[in-house]
Amino acid sequence: MGYMEIYQGKSIFGGIAIGKIYCYSKEERRVRRSTISNVEQEIKRFEEAKGIAVKQLEILYQKAVKEVGEKNAEIFEAQSLMIEDEDYKKSVYNIIENQKLNAEYAVAITGDNFAEMFAGMEDEYFKARSIDVKDISERIINVLLGKETKTEITEPSIIVAKDLAPSETVQMEKKNILAFVTEEGSVNSHTAILARMMNIPAVIGIALKKEWNGKQAVVDGHKGTLIIEPDEVTLQKAREEKERDEADKTLLLELKGKEDITKDGRKINLFANIGNPSDVVSVHENDAKGIGLFRSEFLYLEKTDFPTEEEQFHAYKMVAENMAGRKVIIRTMDIGADKQADYFQLPKEDNPAMGYRAIRICLDADGGNKGKVIFKTQLRAIYRASTYGNLAIMFPMIISLDEVKQIKKIVSEVKNELKEDGIPYAEIQLGIMIETPAAVMISDELAKEVDFFSIGTNDLTQYTLAIDRQNTRLDSIYDSHHKAILKMIQMVVENGHKENCWVGICGELAADTTLTKTFVDMGIDELSVAPSMVLKVRKAIRSI
Ligand code: PEP
Ligand code: MG
């Protein structure tokens, strides 16, 4: 038994989690090629590592039999046999003996060669073995390097990582995530936003220690702490606090079904932000009256290739139908900056937040036609889904009137093509995100072109204060309450209203209940927040 250790970080999302730690680390190829002089010793290293790997597989097999049954556990038995395969061994020995190379390199090369050979086979069974060869080679290499072999998160765990990209976060199984604790990242990074959307306690700014893996811990998302190996008193307190959280939630649930209306009768549209069709469940659970921001890029981040028109159509249709007539605002994909999908093959940039992203890709700012094709595919899917509910579209990262005009031209091309194909669509509202200072300053002109504005305070703060929203160091001065931001919001509301353009906020600031009254007084029409924040904001609106 170790001693209890307490680490202080920064809170991203409240809530208590009690459970085992899972240290998440990224896969990386870290095999060095080096020449050796002592062949015998290198062979011995390989044989010993192989022996340990076989033992690990035996343990895994036993565990799997208990948890998933004998049939499903067979894979580990098969892998043990594969490790002992004579041809595999011969290949490794050959590389060590004849080329005088180190054991990890010999295993890596052998693994790659065998995997390729299996992959090329006709027989489906052998084809599938390709992955197993890779897996066992990876296991032996890890033993040789003294590293843990990464396994999938198979039980509910507190995920501790150096940092987490949004794509990694979305690929994890939600039911197995009790909490997130990361070393890097910032309060307004997309991973933080995801944690809020998933309603998962999260803390950042705590340096990861590998030896925590498997240890019991408590995460206090309110205080921003991580407690390793808590003593019984601490555990008991955490359990009680968790219960209190649940009770608070129950109190808030009494606000379900109530209107979002101030005491003097002003109605606000209180909507929710989602990233995935499955988030609609929590939109309903928390009784948001619509979806004010569907971050459609998450459909792209989950994939290994561009989502097709058909796939997107089904996703949008499902959300439209499930929201049963309530408004759903789909934001066209905001890929780039911290939201990278490999298949976009975006070049590495010095300033990605100010780089080739979002609408700039869609309008092909760097020439070519690829972006426009991606854009039109998405628009076509949205318009096809438009007859199944109450959809609207908005566009991210707008900086000029010309962009809006180009977008409208492409939108009418898409509609004409649908008409020609005899596919029905609805006339839906078009809006833009106001998340650059440029858009704020020309919001009087932009308002003439669109039906609504949605203020993205996350990026607007970043660009106005010249503070990278991902930079942990600057979190303390990343101040969305800055007078400049509040003045900008006021300006956008006034300019919008002059042209009959309604105005909402969909950045994280929308959920800040210390500002709800300010927003209402400014004349804001809509607030769109993480589903888990809806009832809290409803309470604030109803108390004004
Ligand atoms: C914003 O910038 O405020 C916003 C809502 O968009 P995202 O956080 O996805 O950039
Ligand atoms: Mg943004």
Coordinates of C-alpha atoms and ligand atoms in Angstrom, one line a residue:
M1 CA 0.0 0.0 0.0
G2 CA 1.4 3.4 -0.9
Y3 CA 0.7 6.8 0.7
M4 CA -2.0 9.1 -0.4
E5 CA -0.8 11.8 -2.7
I6 CA -2.7 14.9 -3.7
Y7 CA -2.1 16.9 -6.9
Q8 CA -3.6 20.2 -7.7
G9 CA -4.5 21.1 -11.3
K10 CA -7.1 23.3 -12.9
S11 CA -10.7 22.4 -13.1
I12 CA -12.2 21.8 -16.6
F13 CA -15.5 20.3 -15.6
G14 CA -17.0 19.6 -12.2
G15 CA -17.9 16.2 -10.7
I16 CA -16.3 13.5 -8.7
A17 CA -14.9 10.3 -10.1
I18 CA -13.6 7.4 -8.0
G19 CA -11.8 4.5 -9.8
K20 CA -8.7 3.1 -11.2
I21 CA -6.2 5.1 -13.2
Y22 CA -5.5 4.2 -16.8
C23 CA -2.3 5.9 -18.2
Y24 CA -3.0 6.6 -21.8
S25 CA 0.0 7.0 -24.1
K26 CA 0.2 7.5 -27.8
E27 CA 1.4 4.8 -30.1
E28 CA 4.7 5.8 -31.6
R29 CA 7.4 3.9 -33.5
R30 CA 10.4 4.2 -31.3
V31 CA 12.7 1.4 -32.5
R32 CA 16.2 2.5 -33.0
R33 CA 18.5 0.6 -35.4
S34 CA 21.9 0.0 -33.9
T35 CA 24.8 -2.4 -34.6
I36 CA 25.8 -4.8 -31.9
S37 CA 29.1 -6.7 -31.2
N38 CA 27.9 -9.4 -28.9
V39 CA 25.5 -11.6 -31.0
E40 CA 25.0 -14.2 -28.2
Q41 CA 23.9 -11.6 -25.7
E42 CA 21.5 -10.1 -28.2
I43 CA 20.0 -13.5 -28.9
K44 CA 19.6 -14.0 -25.2
R45 CA 17.9 -10.6 -24.9
F46 CA 15.4 -11.7 -27.6
E47 CA 14.8 -15.1 -26.0
E48 CA 14.2 -13.6 -22.6
A49 CA 11.8 -10.9 -23.9
K50 CA 9.9 -13.6 -25.9
G51 CA 9.6 -15.6 -22.7
I52 CA 8.1 -12.6 -20.8
A53 CA 5.8 -11.8 -23.7
V54 CA 4.4 -15.4 -23.6
K55 CA 3.8 -15.1 -19.9
Q56 CA 2.0 -11.8 -20.4
L57 CA -0.2 -13.5 -23.0
E58 CA -1.0 -16.3 -20.6
I59 CA -2.2 -13.8 -18.0
L60 CA -4.2 -12.0 -20.6
Y61 CA -5.7 -15.3 -21.7
Q62 CA -6.8 -16.1 -18.1
K63 CA -8.3 -12.6 -17.6
A64 CA -10.1 -12.8 -20.9
V65 CA -11.6 -16.2 -20.2
K66 CA -13.1 -14.8 -17.0
E67 CA -14.3 -11.6 -18.6
V68 CA -15.3 -12.5 -22.2
G69 CA -15.4 -16.3 -22.2
E70 CA -13.2 -19.0 -23.6
K71 CA -14.1 -18.5 -27.3
N72 CA -13.1 -14.9 -27.3
A73 CA -10.0 -15.5 -25.3
E74 CA -8.6 -17.9 -27.9
I75 CA -6.9 -15.0 -29.7
F76 CA -4.3 -14.8 -26.9
E77 CA -3.6 -18.5 -27.1
A78 CA -3.1 -18.2 -30.9
Q79 CA -0.7 -15.3 -30.3
S80 CA 1.3 -17.4 -27.9
L81 CA 1.7 -20.1 -30.5
M82 CA 2.7 -17.5 -33.1
I83 CA 5.4 -16.1 -30.9
E84 CA 7.0 -19.6 -30.8
D85 CA 6.8 -20.0 -34.5
E86 CA 10.1 -21.3 -36.0
D87 CA 10.1 -19.1 -39.1
Y88 CA 9.6 -16.0 -37.1
K89 CA 12.4 -17.0 -34.8
K90 CA 14.7 -17.8 -37.7
S91 CA 14.1 -14.4 -39.2
V92 CA 14.9 -12.6 -36.0
Y93 CA 18.0 -14.7 -35.4
N94 CA 19.2 -14.1 -39.0
I95 CA 19.0 -10.3 -38.7
I96 CA 20.9 -10.4 -35.4
E97 CA 23.5 -12.9 -36.5
N98 CA 24.2 -11.9 -40.1
Q99 CA 23.5 -8.2 -40.0
K100 CA 24.7 -7.6 -36.4
L101 CA 21.7 -5.6 -35.5
N102 CA 19.9 -5.1 -32.2
A103 CA 17.1 -7.3 -31.1
E104 CA 14.3 -4.7 -31.1
Y105 CA 15.2 -3.7 -34.7
A106 CA 15.3 -7.4 -35.8
V107 CA 11.8 -8.0 -34.2
A108 CA 10.4 -4.9 -35.8
I109 CA 11.6 -5.8 -39.3
T110 CA 10.5 -9.4 -38.9
G111 CA 7.1 -8.3 -37.6
D112 CA 6.6 -5.9 -40.5
N113 CA 7.6 -8.5 -43.1
F114 CA 5.4 -11.2 -41.7
A115 CA 2.5 -8.9 -41.3
E116 CA 2.8 -7.8 -44.9
M117 CA 3.0 -11.4 -46.0
F118 CA -0.1 -12.4 -44.1
A119 CA -2.0 -9.3 -45.3
G120 CA -1.3 -10.4 -48.9
M121 CA -2.9 -13.8 -48.5
E122 CA -6.2 -14.8 -50.1
D123 CA -7.5 -16.8 -47.1
E124 CA -9.4 -14.5 -44.8
Y125 CA -8.1 -16.4 -41.7
F126 CA -4.5 -15.8 -42.6
K127 CA -5.2 -12.2 -43.7
A128 CA -6.5 -11.5 -40.2
R129 CA -3.3 -12.9 -38.6
S130 CA -1.4 -9.9 -40.0
I131 CA -2.6 -7.8 -37.0
D132 CA -1.6 -10.5 -34.6
V133 CA 1.9 -10.7 -35.9
K134 CA 2.2 -6.9 -35.5
D135 CA 0.7 -7.2 -32.0
I136 CA 3.2 -9.8 -30.8
S137 CA 6.1 -8.0 -32.3
E138 CA 5.0 -4.8 -30.6
R139 CA 4.7 -6.8 -27.3
I140 CA 8.3 -8.2 -27.6
I141 CA 9.7 -4.8 -28.5
N142 CA 7.9 -3.2 -25.5
V143 CA 9.5 -5.8 -23.2
L144 CA 12.9 -5.2 -24.8
L145 CA 12.4 -1.5 -24.2
G146 CA 11.0 -2.0 -20.7
K147 CA 7.7 -0.4 -21.7
E148 CA 4.1 -1.3 -21.0
T149 CA 2.1 -2.6 -23.9
K150 CA -0.8 -0.4 -24.6
T151 CA -4.1 -2.1 -24.2
E152 CA -7.5 -0.8 -24.9
I153 CA -9.5 0.8 -22.1
T154 CA -11.6 -2.2 -21.1
E155 CA -13.1 -1.1 -17.8
P156 CA -14.3 2.3 -16.4
S157 CA -11.2 4.2 -15.6
I158 CA -9.8 7.6 -14.8
I159 CA -7.9 8.5 -18.0
V160 CA -4.6 10.2 -17.3
A161 CA -2.5 11.4 -20.3
K162 CA 0.1 13.9 -21.2
D163 CA -2.3 15.4 -23.6
L164 CA -5.3 14.2 -25.6
A165 CA -6.3 15.3 -29.1
P166 CA -10.0 15.6 -29.8
S167 CA -9.7 12.7 -32.2
E168 CA -8.3 10.4 -29.5
T169 CA -11.0 11.5 -27.0
V170 CA -13.8 10.7 -29.4
Q171 CA -12.5 7.3 -30.2
M172 CA -12.6 6.2 -26.5
E173 CA -15.6 4.4 -25.3
K174 CA -17.6 6.8 -23.3
K175 CA -18.8 4.3 -20.8
N176 CA -15.2 3.5 -19.8
I177 CA -14.2 7.1 -19.0
L178 CA -14.8 8.1 -15.4
A179 CA -12.7 11.3 -15.7
F180 CA -9.9 13.0 -17.7
V181 CA -6.7 14.2 -16.2
T182 CA -4.1 15.7 -18.5
E183 CA -0.8 17.4 -18.2
E184 CA -1.3 19.7 -21.1
G185 CA -4.3 21.3 -22.7
S186 CA -6.2 24.4 -21.6
V187 CA -9.5 25.3 -20.2
N188 CA -10.8 26.2 -23.7
S189 CA -9.2 23.5 -25.8
H190 CA -11.5 21.2 -27.7
T191 CA -10.7 18.3 -25.4
A192 CA -11.9 20.4 -22.5
I193 CA -15.1 21.2 -24.4
L194 CA -15.6 17.5 -25.2
A195 CA -15.3 16.6 -21.5
R196 CA -18.0 19.1 -20.7
M197 CA -20.1 17.8 -23.6
M198 CA -19.7 14.2 -22.3
N199 CA -20.5 15.4 -18.7
I200 CA -17.2 13.9 -17.5
P201 CA -15.2 15.4 -14.6
A202 CA -11.9 16.8 -16.0
V203 CA -8.7 18.4 -14.6
I204 CA -5.7 19.7 -16.5
G205 CA -2.2 20.7 -15.5
I206 CA -1.1 17.6 -13.6
A207 CA 2.2 16.0 -14.7
L208 CA 1.6 12.3 -15.5
K209 CA 3.5 9.6 -13.7
K210 CA 3.5 6.2 -15.4
E211 CA 3.6 4.3 -12.1
W212 CA 0.0 5.5 -11.4
N213 CA -1.3 3.0 -13.9
G214 CA -3.9 0.8 -12.2
K215 CA -3.9 2.6 -8.9
Q216 CA -7.0 3.7 -7.1
A217 CA -7.7 7.5 -7.3
V218 CA -10.2 10.2 -6.8
V219 CA -10.7 13.1 -9.3
D220 CA -12.4 16.2 -7.9
G221 CA -13.4 18.2 -11.0
H222 CA -14.8 21.0 -8.8
K223 CA -11.5 21.7 -7.0
G224 CA -9.2 20.5 -9.8
T225 CA -7.5 17.8 -7.8
L226 CA -6.3 14.3 -8.3
I227 CA -5.8 12.1 -5.3
I228 CA -3.7 8.9 -5.7
E229 CA -4.4 6.0 -3.4
P230 CA -6.9 7.9 -1.2
D231 CA -7.2 6.8 2.4
E232 CA -10.6 5.6 3.7
V233 CA -11.6 9.0 5.1
T234 CA -10.9 10.7 1.8
L235 CA -12.7 8.0 -0.1
Q236 CA -15.7 8.3 2.1
K237 CA -15.8 12.1 1.7
A238 CA -15.5 11.7 -2.1
R239 CA -18.4 9.3 -2.1
E240 CA -20.5 11.7 -0.1
E241 CA -19.7 14.6 -2.4
K242 CA -20.6 12.5 -5.4
E243 CA -23.9 11.8 -3.8
R244 CA -24.4 15.5 -3.2
D245 CA -23.6 16.2 -6.8
E246 CA -26.3 13.7 -7.8
A247 CA -28.7 15.4 -5.4
D248 CA -27.9 18.9 -7.0
K249 CA -28.6 17.4 -10.3
T250 CA -31.9 16.1 -9.2
L251 CA -32.8 19.6 -7.9
L252 CA -31.9 21.0 -11.3
L253 CA -34.0 18.4 -13.0
E254 CA -37.1 20.0 -11.5
L255 CA -36.4 22.7 -14.1
K256 CA -37.0 20.3 -16.9
G257 CA -40.0 21.2 -18.9
K258 CA -40.0 24.8 -17.7
E259 CA -39.6 27.8 -20.0
D260 CA -36.5 29.9 -20.5
I261 CA -38.1 33.1 -19.5
T262 CA -37.0 36.0 -17.3
K263 CA -39.3 37.4 -14.5
D264 CA -40.3 40.3 -16.7
G265 CA -41.2 37.9 -19.5
R266 CA -38.2 38.0 -21.9
K267 CA -37.8 34.6 -23.6
I268 CA -34.4 33.3 -24.4
N269 CA -33.7 30.4 -26.7
L270 CA -31.7 28.1 -24.6
F271 CA -30.0 25.6 -26.9
A272 CA -27.3 22.9 -26.5
N273 CA -24.0 22.2 -28.3
I274 CA -23.3 18.8 -29.7
G275 CA -20.5 17.0 -31.6
N276 CA -22.2 13.8 -32.5
P277 CA -25.7 12.5 -33.2
S278 CA -25.6 10.4 -30.1
D279 CA -25.3 13.5 -28.0
V280 CA -29.0 14.2 -28.7
V281 CA -29.8 11.9 -25.8
S282 CA -28.2 14.3 -23.3
V283 CA -29.8 17.3 -25.1
H284 CA -33.2 15.7 -24.3
E285 CA -32.1 14.6 -20.8
N286 CA -31.3 18.2 -20.1
D287 CA -34.3 19.6 -22.0
A288 CA -32.5 22.0 -24.3
K289 CA -35.0 23.6 -26.6
G290 CA -32.8 23.2 -29.6
I291 CA -29.3 22.6 -30.9
G292 CA -27.4 25.8 -31.3
L293 CA -24.1 24.3 -32.4
F294 CA -23.6 20.9 -34.0
R295 CA -19.8 20.7 -34.4
S296 CA -20.0 18.7 -37.5
E297 CA -16.2 18.2 -37.8
F298 CA -16.5 15.5 -35.2
L299 CA -18.1 13.3 -37.9
Y300 CA -14.9 13.8 -39.8
L301 CA -12.6 13.2 -36.8
E302 CA -14.1 9.8 -36.2
K303 CA -13.3 8.6 -39.6
T304 CA -10.2 7.5 -41.4
D305 CA -11.5 8.9 -44.7
F306 CA -13.9 11.7 -45.8
P307 CA -17.4 10.9 -44.6
T308 CA -19.6 10.3 -47.6
E309 CA -22.7 12.4 -48.5
E310 CA -24.8 9.4 -47.6
E311 CA -23.1 8.9 -44.1
Q312 CA -23.5 12.6 -43.4
F313 CA -27.1 12.7 -44.6
H314 CA -28.0 9.9 -42.2
A315 CA -26.3 11.6 -39.3
Y316 CA -28.1 15.0 -40.0
K317 CA -31.4 13.3 -40.7
M318 CA -31.2 11.4 -37.4
V319 CA -30.5 14.5 -35.4
A320 CA -33.3 16.4 -37.2
E321 CA -35.8 13.7 -36.6
N322 CA -34.8 13.1 -33.0
M323 CA -35.1 16.8 -32.2
A324 CA -38.7 16.6 -33.5
G325 CA -39.2 20.0 -34.9
R326 CA -36.8 21.8 -32.5
K327 CA -34.1 23.9 -34.2
V328 CA -30.8 22.2 -35.1
I329 CA -28.0 24.5 -36.3
I330 CA -25.3 22.5 -38.1
R331 CA -22.0 24.3 -38.3
T332 CA -20.1 23.3 -41.4
M333 CA -16.9 21.5 -40.7
D334 CA -14.3 23.4 -38.7
I335 CA -11.3 21.1 -39.4
G336 CA -7.8 22.5 -38.9
A337 CA -6.0 24.0 -35.9
D338 CA -6.3 21.5 -33.1
K339 CA -8.9 19.4 -35.0
Q340 CA -6.8 17.4 -37.4
A341 CA -7.9 14.5 -39.5
D342 CA -4.9 12.8 -41.2
Y343 CA -6.7 12.2 -44.5
F344 CA -7.1 15.9 -45.1
Q345 CA -3.3 15.9 -45.4
L346 CA -3.1 19.5 -44.2
P347 CA 0.4 20.8 -44.2
K348 CA 2.1 21.5 -40.9
E349 CA 1.8 25.2 -40.1
D350 CA 3.5 27.6 -37.7
N351 CA 0.3 29.2 -36.6
P352 CA -2.5 26.6 -37.2
A353 CA -5.1 28.5 -35.2
M354 CA -4.6 31.3 -37.7
G355 CA -4.0 29.0 -40.6
Y356 CA -5.7 26.9 -43.2
R357 CA -8.9 25.8 -41.5
A358 CA -12.7 25.7 -41.6
I359 CA -14.3 27.8 -44.2
R360 CA -10.9 28.6 -45.7
I361 CA -10.6 25.0 -46.7
C362 CA -14.1 24.9 -48.0
L363 CA -13.6 28.0 -50.2
D364 CA -10.3 26.7 -51.4
A365 CA -8.1 29.6 -50.2
D366 CA -5.1 27.8 -51.5
G367 CA -6.5 27.0 -54.9
G368 CA -7.4 23.6 -56.2
N369 CA -10.9 22.2 -56.0
K370 CA -10.7 19.6 -53.2
G371 CA -12.1 21.9 -50.5
K372 CA -15.1 22.9 -52.6
V373 CA -15.9 19.3 -53.2
I374 CA -15.8 18.5 -49.5
F375 CA -17.9 21.6 -48.8
K376 CA -20.5 20.8 -51.4
T377 CA -20.8 17.2 -50.2
Q378 CA -21.6 18.4 -46.7
L379 CA -24.1 21.1 -47.9
R380 CA -25.9 18.5 -50.1
A381 CA -26.2 16.2 -47.2
I382 CA -27.6 18.9 -44.9
Y383 CA -30.1 20.1 -47.5
R384 CA -31.2 16.5 -48.2
A385 CA -31.8 16.1 -44.4
S386 CA -33.6 19.5 -44.2
T387 CA -37.0 18.1 -44.9
Y388 CA -36.9 15.8 -41.9
G389 CA -36.9 18.5 -39.2
N390 CA -36.0 22.1 -38.5
L391 CA -32.4 22.6 -39.7
A392 CA -30.3 25.7 -40.1
I393 CA -26.7 26.1 -41.2
M394 CA -23.9 28.3 -40.0
F395 CA -20.4 28.9 -41.2
P396 CA -17.3 29.2 -39.0
M397 CA -14.3 31.6 -39.1
I398 CA -15.8 34.2 -41.3
I399 CA -13.7 37.4 -41.8
S400 CA -15.3 39.0 -44.9
L401 CA -18.4 39.9 -46.8
D402 CA -16.9 38.3 -49.9
E403 CA -16.7 34.9 -48.1
V404 CA -20.4 35.1 -47.3
K405 CA -21.2 35.9 -50.9
Q406 CA -19.1 33.0 -52.1
I407 CA -20.8 30.7 -49.6
K408 CA -24.3 31.8 -50.7
K409 CA -23.3 31.2 -54.4
I410 CA -22.2 27.6 -53.5
V411 CA -25.3 27.1 -51.5
S412 CA -27.5 28.0 -54.4
E413 CA -25.5 25.8 -56.7
V414 CA -26.2 22.9 -54.3
K415 CA -29.9 23.7 -54.2
N416 CA -30.1 23.9 -58.0
E417 CA -28.3 20.5 -58.4
L418 CA -30.8 19.0 -55.9
K419 CA -33.7 20.4 -57.8
E420 CA -32.3 19.0 -61.1
D421 CA -32.0 15.6 -59.4
G422 CA -35.6 15.9 -58.1
I423 CA -34.5 15.7 -54.5
P424 CA -36.7 17.8 -52.1
Y425 CA -35.2 20.2 -49.6
A426 CA -36.4 23.0 -47.3
E427 CA -35.5 26.7 -47.4
I428 CA -33.5 26.9 -44.2
Q429 CA -31.9 29.8 -42.2
L430 CA -28.3 30.6 -43.0
G431 CA -26.1 32.1 -40.3
I432 CA -22.5 32.8 -39.6
M433 CA -20.3 32.5 -36.6
I434 CA -18.9 35.7 -35.3
E435 CA -15.6 34.6 -33.9
T436 CA -13.0 36.9 -35.4
P437 CA -12.6 40.6 -34.6
A438 CA -13.0 41.3 -38.3
A439 CA -16.5 39.8 -38.3
V440 CA -17.4 41.9 -35.3
M441 CA -16.3 45.1 -36.9
I442 CA -18.2 44.5 -40.1
S443 CA -21.2 42.9 -38.5
D444 CA -23.4 45.8 -39.7
E445 CA -22.7 44.7 -43.3
L446 CA -22.7 41.0 -42.6
A447 CA -26.1 41.2 -41.0
K448 CA -27.7 42.2 -44.3
E449 CA -26.6 38.9 -45.8
V450 CA -27.6 36.3 -43.2
D451 CA -30.5 35.3 -40.9
F452 CA -28.5 35.0 -37.7
F453 CA -25.2 35.4 -35.9
S454 CA -23.8 33.0 -33.4
I455 CA -20.9 34.4 -31.4
G456 CA -18.1 32.0 -30.9
T457 CA -16.5 33.5 -27.8
N458 CA -13.8 30.8 -27.6
D459 CA -12.1 31.9 -30.8
L460 CA -13.2 35.5 -30.5
T461 CA -11.3 35.8 -27.1
Q462 CA -8.3 34.1 -28.6
Y463 CA -8.1 36.4 -31.6
T464 CA -9.0 39.6 -29.7
L465 CA -6.7 39.1 -26.8
A466 CA -4.0 37.5 -29.0
I467 CA -3.9 34.5 -26.7
D468 CA -3.7 31.0 -28.0
R469 CA -6.6 29.2 -26.5
Q470 CA -4.6 26.0 -26.3
N471 CA -1.7 27.5 -24.3
T472 CA -1.9 26.3 -20.6
R473 CA 0.5 29.0 -19.5
L474 CA -1.8 31.7 -20.6
D475 CA -5.0 30.3 -19.1
S476 CA -5.0 32.8 -16.3
I477 CA -5.1 35.8 -18.7
Y478 CA -7.4 34.2 -21.3
D479 CA -10.2 36.4 -20.0
S480 CA -13.5 36.1 -21.8
H481 CA -14.9 38.7 -19.4
H482 CA -12.5 41.2 -20.9
K483 CA -14.2 44.5 -21.6
A484 CA -13.2 44.2 -25.2
I485 CA -15.2 41.0 -25.6
L486 CA -18.3 42.3 -23.8
K487 CA -18.3 45.4 -25.9
M488 CA -17.9 43.3 -29.0
I489 CA -20.9 41.1 -28.1
Q490 CA -23.0 44.3 -27.5
M491 CA -22.0 45.6 -30.8
V492 CA -22.8 42.4 -32.7
V493 CA -26.3 42.3 -31.0
E494 CA -27.0 45.9 -32.0
N495 CA -25.8 45.5 -35.6
G496 CA -27.7 42.2 -36.0
H497 CA -30.9 43.5 -34.6
K498 CA -30.9 46.5 -36.9
E499 CA -31.1 44.1 -39.8
N500 CA -33.6 41.6 -38.3
C501 CA -30.8 39.2 -37.7
W502 CA -31.1 37.3 -34.5
V503 CA -28.0 36.9 -32.3
G504 CA -26.8 34.0 -30.1
I505 CA -23.7 32.9 -28.2
C506 CA -22.4 29.4 -28.6
G507 CA -18.9 29.7 -27.1
E508 CA -18.2 28.5 -23.6
L509 CA -19.0 31.9 -22.2
A510 CA -22.7 31.3 -22.9
A511 CA -22.8 29.0 -19.9
D512 CA -21.2 31.4 -17.5
T513 CA -24.1 32.2 -15.2
T514 CA -22.3 35.3 -13.7
L515 CA -22.9 36.9 -17.1
T516 CA -26.4 35.6 -17.9
K517 CA -28.0 38.9 -16.8
T518 CA -25.5 40.9 -18.8
F519 CA -26.3 38.9 -21.9
V520 CA -30.1 39.3 -21.4
D521 CA -29.7 43.0 -20.8
M522 CA -27.7 43.3 -24.0
G523 CA -30.6 41.8 -25.9
I524 CA -29.1 38.4 -26.8
D525 CA -31.7 36.0 -28.3
E526 CA -30.1 32.6 -27.9
L527 CA -27.6 30.9 -25.6
S528 CA -26.2 27.6 -26.7
V529 CA -24.3 25.6 -24.0
A530 CA -23.0 22.1 -23.2
P531 CA -26.0 19.9 -22.5
S532 CA -24.8 19.4 -18.9
M533 CA -25.0 23.2 -18.4
V534 CA -28.5 23.8 -19.8
L535 CA -30.5 23.5 -16.5
K536 CA -28.0 25.6 -14.6
V537 CA -28.4 28.4 -17.2
R538 CA -32.2 28.0 -17.2
K539 CA -32.1 28.6 -13.4
A540 CA -30.1 31.8 -14.0
I541 CA -32.5 33.0 -16.7
R542 CA -35.5 32.4 -14.6
S543 CA -34.0 34.3 -11.7
I544 CA -33.4 37.5 -13.6
Ligands
PEP1 C1 -16.0 29.2 -30.5 O1 -15.0 29.5 -31.1 O2 -16.4 29.9 -29.6 C2 -16.9 28.1 -30.9 C3 -18.1 27.9 -30.4 O3 -16.4 27.2 -31.8 P1 -15.2 26.1 -31.4 O4 -15.1 26.2 -29.9 O5 -15.6 24.8 -32.0 O6 -14.0 26.7 -32.1
MG2 MG -14.5 28.5 -33.0

